[in-house]
Coordinates of C-alpha atoms and ligand atoms in Angstrom, one line a residue:
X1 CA 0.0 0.0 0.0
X2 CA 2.7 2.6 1.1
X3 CA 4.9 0.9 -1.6
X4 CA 2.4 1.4 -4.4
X5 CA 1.3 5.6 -2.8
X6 CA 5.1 6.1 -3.3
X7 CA 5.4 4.6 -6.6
X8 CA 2.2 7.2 -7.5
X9 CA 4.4 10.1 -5.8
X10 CA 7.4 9.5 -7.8
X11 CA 4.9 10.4 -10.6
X12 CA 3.4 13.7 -8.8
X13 CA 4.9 16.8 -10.5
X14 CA 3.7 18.7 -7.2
X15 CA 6.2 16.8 -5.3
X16 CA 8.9 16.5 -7.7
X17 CA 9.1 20.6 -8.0
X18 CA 9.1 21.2 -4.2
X19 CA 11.7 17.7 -3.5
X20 CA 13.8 18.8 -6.6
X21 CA 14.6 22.5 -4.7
X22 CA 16.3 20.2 -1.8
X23 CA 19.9 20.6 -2.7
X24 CA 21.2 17.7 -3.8
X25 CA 24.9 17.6 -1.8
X26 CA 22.6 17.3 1.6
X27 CA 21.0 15.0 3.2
X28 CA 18.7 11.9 1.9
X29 CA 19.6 12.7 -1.6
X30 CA 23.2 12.2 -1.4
X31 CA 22.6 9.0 0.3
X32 CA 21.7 7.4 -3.1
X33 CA 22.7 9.9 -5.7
X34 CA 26.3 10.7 -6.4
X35 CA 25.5 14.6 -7.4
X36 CA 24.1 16.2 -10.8
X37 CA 27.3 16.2 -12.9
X38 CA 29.9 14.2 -14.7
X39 CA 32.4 15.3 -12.0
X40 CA 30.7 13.6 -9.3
X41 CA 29.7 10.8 -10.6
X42 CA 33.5 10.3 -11.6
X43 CA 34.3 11.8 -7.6
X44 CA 32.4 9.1 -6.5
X45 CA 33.4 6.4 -8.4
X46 CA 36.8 7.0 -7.9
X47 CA 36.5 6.6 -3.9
X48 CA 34.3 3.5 -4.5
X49 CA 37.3 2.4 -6.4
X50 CA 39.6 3.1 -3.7
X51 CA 37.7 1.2 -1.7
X52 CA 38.0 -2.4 -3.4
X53 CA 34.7 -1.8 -5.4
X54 CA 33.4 -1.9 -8.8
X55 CA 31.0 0.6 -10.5
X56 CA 27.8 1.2 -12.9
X57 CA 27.1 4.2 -13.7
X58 CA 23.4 5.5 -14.5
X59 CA 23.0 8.8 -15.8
X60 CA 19.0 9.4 -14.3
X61 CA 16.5 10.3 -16.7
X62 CA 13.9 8.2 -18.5
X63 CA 11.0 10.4 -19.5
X64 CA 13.4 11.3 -23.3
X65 CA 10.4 12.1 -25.6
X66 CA 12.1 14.1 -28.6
X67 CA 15.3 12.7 -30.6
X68 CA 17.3 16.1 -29.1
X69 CA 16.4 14.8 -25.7
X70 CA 17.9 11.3 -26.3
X71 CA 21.1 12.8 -28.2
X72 CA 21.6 14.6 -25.3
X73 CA 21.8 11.7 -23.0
X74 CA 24.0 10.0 -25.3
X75 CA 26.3 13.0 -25.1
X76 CA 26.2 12.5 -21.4
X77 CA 27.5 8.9 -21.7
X78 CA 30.1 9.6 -23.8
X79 CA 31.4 13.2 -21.8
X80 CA 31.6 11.2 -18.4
X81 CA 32.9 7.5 -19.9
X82 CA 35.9 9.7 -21.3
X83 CA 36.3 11.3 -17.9
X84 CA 36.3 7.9 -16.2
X85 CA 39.1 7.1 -18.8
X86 CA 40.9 10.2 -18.2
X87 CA 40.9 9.2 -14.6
X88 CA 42.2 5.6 -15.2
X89 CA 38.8 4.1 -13.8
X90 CA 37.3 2.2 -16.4
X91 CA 38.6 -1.1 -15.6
X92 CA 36.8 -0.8 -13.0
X93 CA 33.7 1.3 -13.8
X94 CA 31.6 0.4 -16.4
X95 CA 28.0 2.1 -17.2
X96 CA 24.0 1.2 -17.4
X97 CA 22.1 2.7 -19.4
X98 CA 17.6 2.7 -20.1
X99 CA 16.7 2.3 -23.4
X100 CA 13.9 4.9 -22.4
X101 CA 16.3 7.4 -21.9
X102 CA 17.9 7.2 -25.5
X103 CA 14.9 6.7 -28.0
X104 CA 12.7 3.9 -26.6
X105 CA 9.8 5.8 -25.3
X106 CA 9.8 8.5 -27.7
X107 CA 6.2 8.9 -28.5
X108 CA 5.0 8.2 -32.5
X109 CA 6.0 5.0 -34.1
X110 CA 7.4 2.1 -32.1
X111 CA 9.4 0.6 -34.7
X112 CA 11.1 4.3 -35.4
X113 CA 11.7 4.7 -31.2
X114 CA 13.5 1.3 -31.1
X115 CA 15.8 2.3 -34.2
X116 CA 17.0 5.3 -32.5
X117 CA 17.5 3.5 -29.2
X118 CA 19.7 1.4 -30.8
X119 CA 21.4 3.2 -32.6
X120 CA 22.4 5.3 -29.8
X121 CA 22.8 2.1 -27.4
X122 CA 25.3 1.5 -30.3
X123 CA 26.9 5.4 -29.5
X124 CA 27.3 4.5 -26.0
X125 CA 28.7 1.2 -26.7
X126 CA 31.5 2.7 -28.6
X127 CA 32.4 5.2 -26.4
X128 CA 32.4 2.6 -23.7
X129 CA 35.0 0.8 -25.8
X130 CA 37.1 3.2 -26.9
X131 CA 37.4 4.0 -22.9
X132 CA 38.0 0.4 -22.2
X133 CA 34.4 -0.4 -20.3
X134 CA 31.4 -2.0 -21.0
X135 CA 27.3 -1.0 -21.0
X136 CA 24.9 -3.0 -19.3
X137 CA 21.4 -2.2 -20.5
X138 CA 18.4 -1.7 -17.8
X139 CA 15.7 -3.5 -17.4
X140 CA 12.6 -1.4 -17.2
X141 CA 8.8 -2.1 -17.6
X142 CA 7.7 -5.1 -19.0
X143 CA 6.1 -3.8 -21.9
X144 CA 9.4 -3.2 -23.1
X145 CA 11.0 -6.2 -21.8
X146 CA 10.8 -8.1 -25.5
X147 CA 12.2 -4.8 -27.6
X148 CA 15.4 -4.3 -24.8
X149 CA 16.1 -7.6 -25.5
X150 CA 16.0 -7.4 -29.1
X151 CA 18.1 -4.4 -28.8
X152 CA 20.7 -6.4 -26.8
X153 CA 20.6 -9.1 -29.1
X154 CA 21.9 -6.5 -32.2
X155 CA 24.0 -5.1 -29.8
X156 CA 25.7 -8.3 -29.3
X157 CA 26.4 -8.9 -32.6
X158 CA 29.3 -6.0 -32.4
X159 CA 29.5 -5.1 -28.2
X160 CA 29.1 -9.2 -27.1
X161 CA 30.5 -7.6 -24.1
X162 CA 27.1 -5.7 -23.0
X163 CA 25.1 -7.1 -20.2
X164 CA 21.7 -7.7 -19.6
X165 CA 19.1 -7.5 -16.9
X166 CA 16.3 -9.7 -16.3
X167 CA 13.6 -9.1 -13.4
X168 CA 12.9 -12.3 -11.3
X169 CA 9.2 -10.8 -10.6
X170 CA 8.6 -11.6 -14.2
X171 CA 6.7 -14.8 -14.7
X172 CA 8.9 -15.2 -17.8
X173 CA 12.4 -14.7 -16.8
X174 CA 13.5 -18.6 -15.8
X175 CA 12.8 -18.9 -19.4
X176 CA 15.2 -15.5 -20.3
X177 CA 18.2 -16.5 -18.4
X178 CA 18.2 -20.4 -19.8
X179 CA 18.7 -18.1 -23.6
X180 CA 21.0 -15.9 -21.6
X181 CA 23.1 -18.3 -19.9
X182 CA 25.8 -18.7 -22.6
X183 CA 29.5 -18.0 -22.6
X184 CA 30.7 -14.4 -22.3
X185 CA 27.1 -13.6 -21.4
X186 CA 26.6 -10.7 -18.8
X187 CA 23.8 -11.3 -16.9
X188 CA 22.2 -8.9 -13.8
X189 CA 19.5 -10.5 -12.2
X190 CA 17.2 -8.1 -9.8
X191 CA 13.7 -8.5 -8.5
X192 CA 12.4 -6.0 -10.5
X193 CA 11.6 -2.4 -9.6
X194 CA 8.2 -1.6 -11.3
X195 CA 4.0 -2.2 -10.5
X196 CA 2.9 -4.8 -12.7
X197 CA 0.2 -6.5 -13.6
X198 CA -0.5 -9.8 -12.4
X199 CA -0.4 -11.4 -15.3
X200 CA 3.0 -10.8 -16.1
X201 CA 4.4 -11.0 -12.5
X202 CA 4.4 -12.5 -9.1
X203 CA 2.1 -10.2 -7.1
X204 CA 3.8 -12.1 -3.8
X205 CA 7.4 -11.8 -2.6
X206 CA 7.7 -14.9 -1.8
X207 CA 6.6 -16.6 -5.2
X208 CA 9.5 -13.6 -6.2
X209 CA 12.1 -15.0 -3.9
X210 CA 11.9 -18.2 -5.4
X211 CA 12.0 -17.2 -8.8
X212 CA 14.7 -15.4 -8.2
X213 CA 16.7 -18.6 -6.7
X214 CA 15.5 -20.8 -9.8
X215 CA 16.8 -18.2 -12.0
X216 CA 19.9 -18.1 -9.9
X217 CA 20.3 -22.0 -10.2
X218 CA 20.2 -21.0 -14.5
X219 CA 22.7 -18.8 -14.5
X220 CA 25.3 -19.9 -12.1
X221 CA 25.0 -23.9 -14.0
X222 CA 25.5 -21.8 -17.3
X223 CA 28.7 -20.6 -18.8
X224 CA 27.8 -17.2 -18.6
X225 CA 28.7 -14.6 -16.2
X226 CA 26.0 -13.7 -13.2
X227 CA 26.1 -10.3 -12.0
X228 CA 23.7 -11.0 -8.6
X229 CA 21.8 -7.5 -8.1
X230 CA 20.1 -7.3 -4.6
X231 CA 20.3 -6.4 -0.7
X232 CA 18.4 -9.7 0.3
X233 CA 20.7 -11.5 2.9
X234 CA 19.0 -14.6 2.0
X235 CA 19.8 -14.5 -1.5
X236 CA 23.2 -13.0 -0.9
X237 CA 23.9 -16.1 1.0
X238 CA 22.3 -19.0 -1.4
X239 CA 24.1 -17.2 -4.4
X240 CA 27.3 -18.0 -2.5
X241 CA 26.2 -21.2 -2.1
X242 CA 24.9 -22.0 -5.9
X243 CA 28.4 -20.8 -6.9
X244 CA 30.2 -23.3 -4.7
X245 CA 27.9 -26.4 -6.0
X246 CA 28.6 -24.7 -9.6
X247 CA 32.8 -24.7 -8.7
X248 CA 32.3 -21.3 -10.1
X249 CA 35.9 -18.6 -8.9
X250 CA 35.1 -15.5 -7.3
X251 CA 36.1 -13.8 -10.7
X252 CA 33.4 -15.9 -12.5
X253 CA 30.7 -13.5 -11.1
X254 CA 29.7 -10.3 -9.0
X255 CA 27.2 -9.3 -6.7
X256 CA 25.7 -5.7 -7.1
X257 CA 23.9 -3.4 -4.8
X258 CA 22.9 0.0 -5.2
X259 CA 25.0 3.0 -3.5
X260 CA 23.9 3.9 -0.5
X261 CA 22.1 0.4 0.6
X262 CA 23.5 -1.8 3.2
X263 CA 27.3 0.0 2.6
X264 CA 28.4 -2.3 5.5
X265 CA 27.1 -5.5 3.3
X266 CA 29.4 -4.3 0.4
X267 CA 32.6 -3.9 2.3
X268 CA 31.8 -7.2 4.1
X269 CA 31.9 -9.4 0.9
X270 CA 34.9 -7.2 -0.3
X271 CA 36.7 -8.6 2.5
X272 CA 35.5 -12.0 1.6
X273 CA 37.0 -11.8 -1.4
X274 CA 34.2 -11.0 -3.6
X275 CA 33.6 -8.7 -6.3
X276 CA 31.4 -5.8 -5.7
X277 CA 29.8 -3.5 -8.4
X278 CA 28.2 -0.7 -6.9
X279 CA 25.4 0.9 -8.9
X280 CA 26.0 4.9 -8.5
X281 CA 22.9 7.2 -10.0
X282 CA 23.8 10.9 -10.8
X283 CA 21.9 13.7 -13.1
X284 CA 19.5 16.3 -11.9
X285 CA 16.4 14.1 -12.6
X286 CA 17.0 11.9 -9.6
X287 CA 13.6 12.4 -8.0
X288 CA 11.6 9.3 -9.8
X289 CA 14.9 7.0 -8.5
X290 CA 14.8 8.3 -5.1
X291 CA 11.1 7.6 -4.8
X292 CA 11.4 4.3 -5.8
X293 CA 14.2 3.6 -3.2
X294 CA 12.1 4.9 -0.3
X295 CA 9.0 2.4 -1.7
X296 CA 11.6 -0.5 -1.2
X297 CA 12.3 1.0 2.5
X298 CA 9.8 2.7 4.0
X299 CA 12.0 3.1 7.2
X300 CA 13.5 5.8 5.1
X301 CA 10.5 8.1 4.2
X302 CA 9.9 10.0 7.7
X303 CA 13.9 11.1 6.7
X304 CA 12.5 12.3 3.3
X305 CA 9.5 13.7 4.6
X306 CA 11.6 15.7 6.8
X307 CA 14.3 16.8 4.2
X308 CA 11.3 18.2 1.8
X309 CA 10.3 20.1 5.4
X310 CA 14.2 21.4 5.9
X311 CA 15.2 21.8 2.5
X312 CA 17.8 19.7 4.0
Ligands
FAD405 C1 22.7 -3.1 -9.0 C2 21.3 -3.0 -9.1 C3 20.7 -2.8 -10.4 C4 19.4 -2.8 -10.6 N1 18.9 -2.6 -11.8 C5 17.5 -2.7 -12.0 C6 17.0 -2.7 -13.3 O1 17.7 -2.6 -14.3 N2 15.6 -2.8 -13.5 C7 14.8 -3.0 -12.4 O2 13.6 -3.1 -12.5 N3 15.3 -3.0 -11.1 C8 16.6 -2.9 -10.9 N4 17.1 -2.9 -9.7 C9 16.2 -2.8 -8.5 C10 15.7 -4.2 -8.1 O3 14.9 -4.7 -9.0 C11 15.0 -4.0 -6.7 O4 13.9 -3.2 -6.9 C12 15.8 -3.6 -5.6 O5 17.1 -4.1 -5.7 C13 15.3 -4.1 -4.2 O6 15.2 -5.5 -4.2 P1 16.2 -6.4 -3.3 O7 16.6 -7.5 -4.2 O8 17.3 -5.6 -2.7 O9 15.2 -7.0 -2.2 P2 14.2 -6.4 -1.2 O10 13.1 -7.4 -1.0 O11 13.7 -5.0 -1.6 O12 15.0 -6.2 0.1 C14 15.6 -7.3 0.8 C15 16.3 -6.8 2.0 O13 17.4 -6.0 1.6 C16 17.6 -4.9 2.6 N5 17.3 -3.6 1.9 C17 16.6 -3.4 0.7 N6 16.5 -2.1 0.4 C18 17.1 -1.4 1.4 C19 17.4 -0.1 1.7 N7 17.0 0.9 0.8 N8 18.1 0.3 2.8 C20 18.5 -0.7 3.7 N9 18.3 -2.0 3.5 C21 17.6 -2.4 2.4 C22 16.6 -5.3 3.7 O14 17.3 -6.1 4.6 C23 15.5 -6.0 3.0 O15 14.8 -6.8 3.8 C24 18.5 -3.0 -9.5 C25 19.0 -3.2 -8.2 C26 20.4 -3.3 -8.0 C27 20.9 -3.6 -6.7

């Protein structure tokens, strides 16, 4: 109930005005967002870095409606991928990037949107090789779940090294990661971060939980390489022990959380020898990202409520 009232206000343009005049360097904000520019997200990064981590980097923003709008994003990309290179961080900082944000949900034809979003994903890609990184493309809502992976399977055919996403609250995912599970295949499996419809997804977190575990079971067996997306201890802890029963290295996959949740979690399996890609937001639109954050923790919203309240 909360959950779904937060997922509305991350759509309320009433709220987004007064939350977007809290300055973003204070308070909840910073918590989840590395700052508004290039320069912080590559500030951030770097001490993530220095801290035995690894990095995704997701410039916010997925409400692109005009071709200008979307070149702009990819101009974005390709300003901070060759500051990361500049700064000698992109072996260890790579970058996501929504579809919707390039092209994808450009109102008008379908077929046209799709074209541009690839052909920008392909912009991105570039840039992200000629720095010496990789892309890993978002998953988003599931009516786009079928043309995101059609993108990533052009992609593929030059950029095999961009990763995917699949959501384990979609009934068809088990089904996604057996196609996915293949060598050199980047994989980042989440719960999935959207309301859907019933008919599409598990409405309970348990039937969730379990489909993320069988999806789990897919991907560590395969011969790709699982990128395990989530703060759930339980899952943490059967992923480590799937990729034991799988004789899988430590280098053979990752676990990824987002910055700002459980920070003590991410140093811990650091120090277990683990690798840990940290997934760091920046941009000015970070209010629809921050909402959904507080929907996952509601512990979190009387701080929020009382930022809006401070300015703070
Ligand atoms: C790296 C990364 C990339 C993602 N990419 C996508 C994507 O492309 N598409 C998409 O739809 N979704 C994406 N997500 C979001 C994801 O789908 C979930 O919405 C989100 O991760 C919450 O699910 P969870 O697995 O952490 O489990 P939850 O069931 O939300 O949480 C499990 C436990 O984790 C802890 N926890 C969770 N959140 C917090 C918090 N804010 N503060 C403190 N503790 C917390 C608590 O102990 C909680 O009980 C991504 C998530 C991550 C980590």
């Amino acid at each position: 109930m909360l959950r779904r009232s937060l997922l509305a206000l991350a759509r309320s343009e009433r709220v987004k005005r007064l939350a977007s005049t809290m300055p973003v360097s204070g308070g909840i904000v910073s918590r989840f967002v590395a700052g508004e520019t290039p320069e912080d997200a590559v500030r951030v990064s770097s001490e993530l870095v220095a801290d035995g981590m690894r990095v995704s980097l997701d410039h916010l923003g997925e409400d692109t409606l005009d071709r200008a709008q979307a070149d702009a994003k990819v101009a974005e990309y390709v300003e901070v991928l060759r500051q990361l290179g500049e700064a000698g961080l992109t072996t260890d900082t790579e970058v996501s990037v929504k579809l919707s944000a390039i092209g994808q949900a450009m109102p008008g034809d379908r077929e046209d949107a799709d074209r541009v979003a690839l052909e920008n994903a392909r912009r991105v890609c570039q840039a992200a090789r000629n720095a010496g990184t990789t892309v890993t493309l978002d998953a988003e809502d599931h009516t786009t779940t079928d043309a995101t992976l059609d993108v990533l399977t052009e992609l593929r055919q030059d950029f095999p090294e961009t990763g995917a996403v699949l959501q384990a609250y979609l009934r068809r995912t088990e089904g996604d990661c057996k196609d996915l599970a293949h060598t050199g295949s980047r994989v980042r499996l989440c719960k999935g971060a959207y309301n859907e419809p019933e008919s599409v997804a598990y409405p309970d977190r348990i039937d969730v939980d379990r489909s993320y575990v069988r999806c789990l079971k897919v991907l560590m067996n395969g011969a790709g390489y699982p990128m395990i997306a989530t703060h759930d201890p339980r899952l943490i802890r059967i992923a480590g022990v799937l990729a034991d029963r799988a004789d899988r290295a430590q280098d053979s996959y990752e676990y990824q959380m987002l910055y700002g949740v459980r920070p003590e979690e991410q140093r811990r399996l650091v120090g277990a020898g683990n690798t840990m890609r940290v997934y760091v937001p920046y941009g000015d639109e970070w209010y629809g990202y921050l909402m959904r954050r507080l929907a996952e923790r509601p512990a979190n919203v009387g701080f929020f409520v009382r930022s809006v309240a401070t300015k703070g």
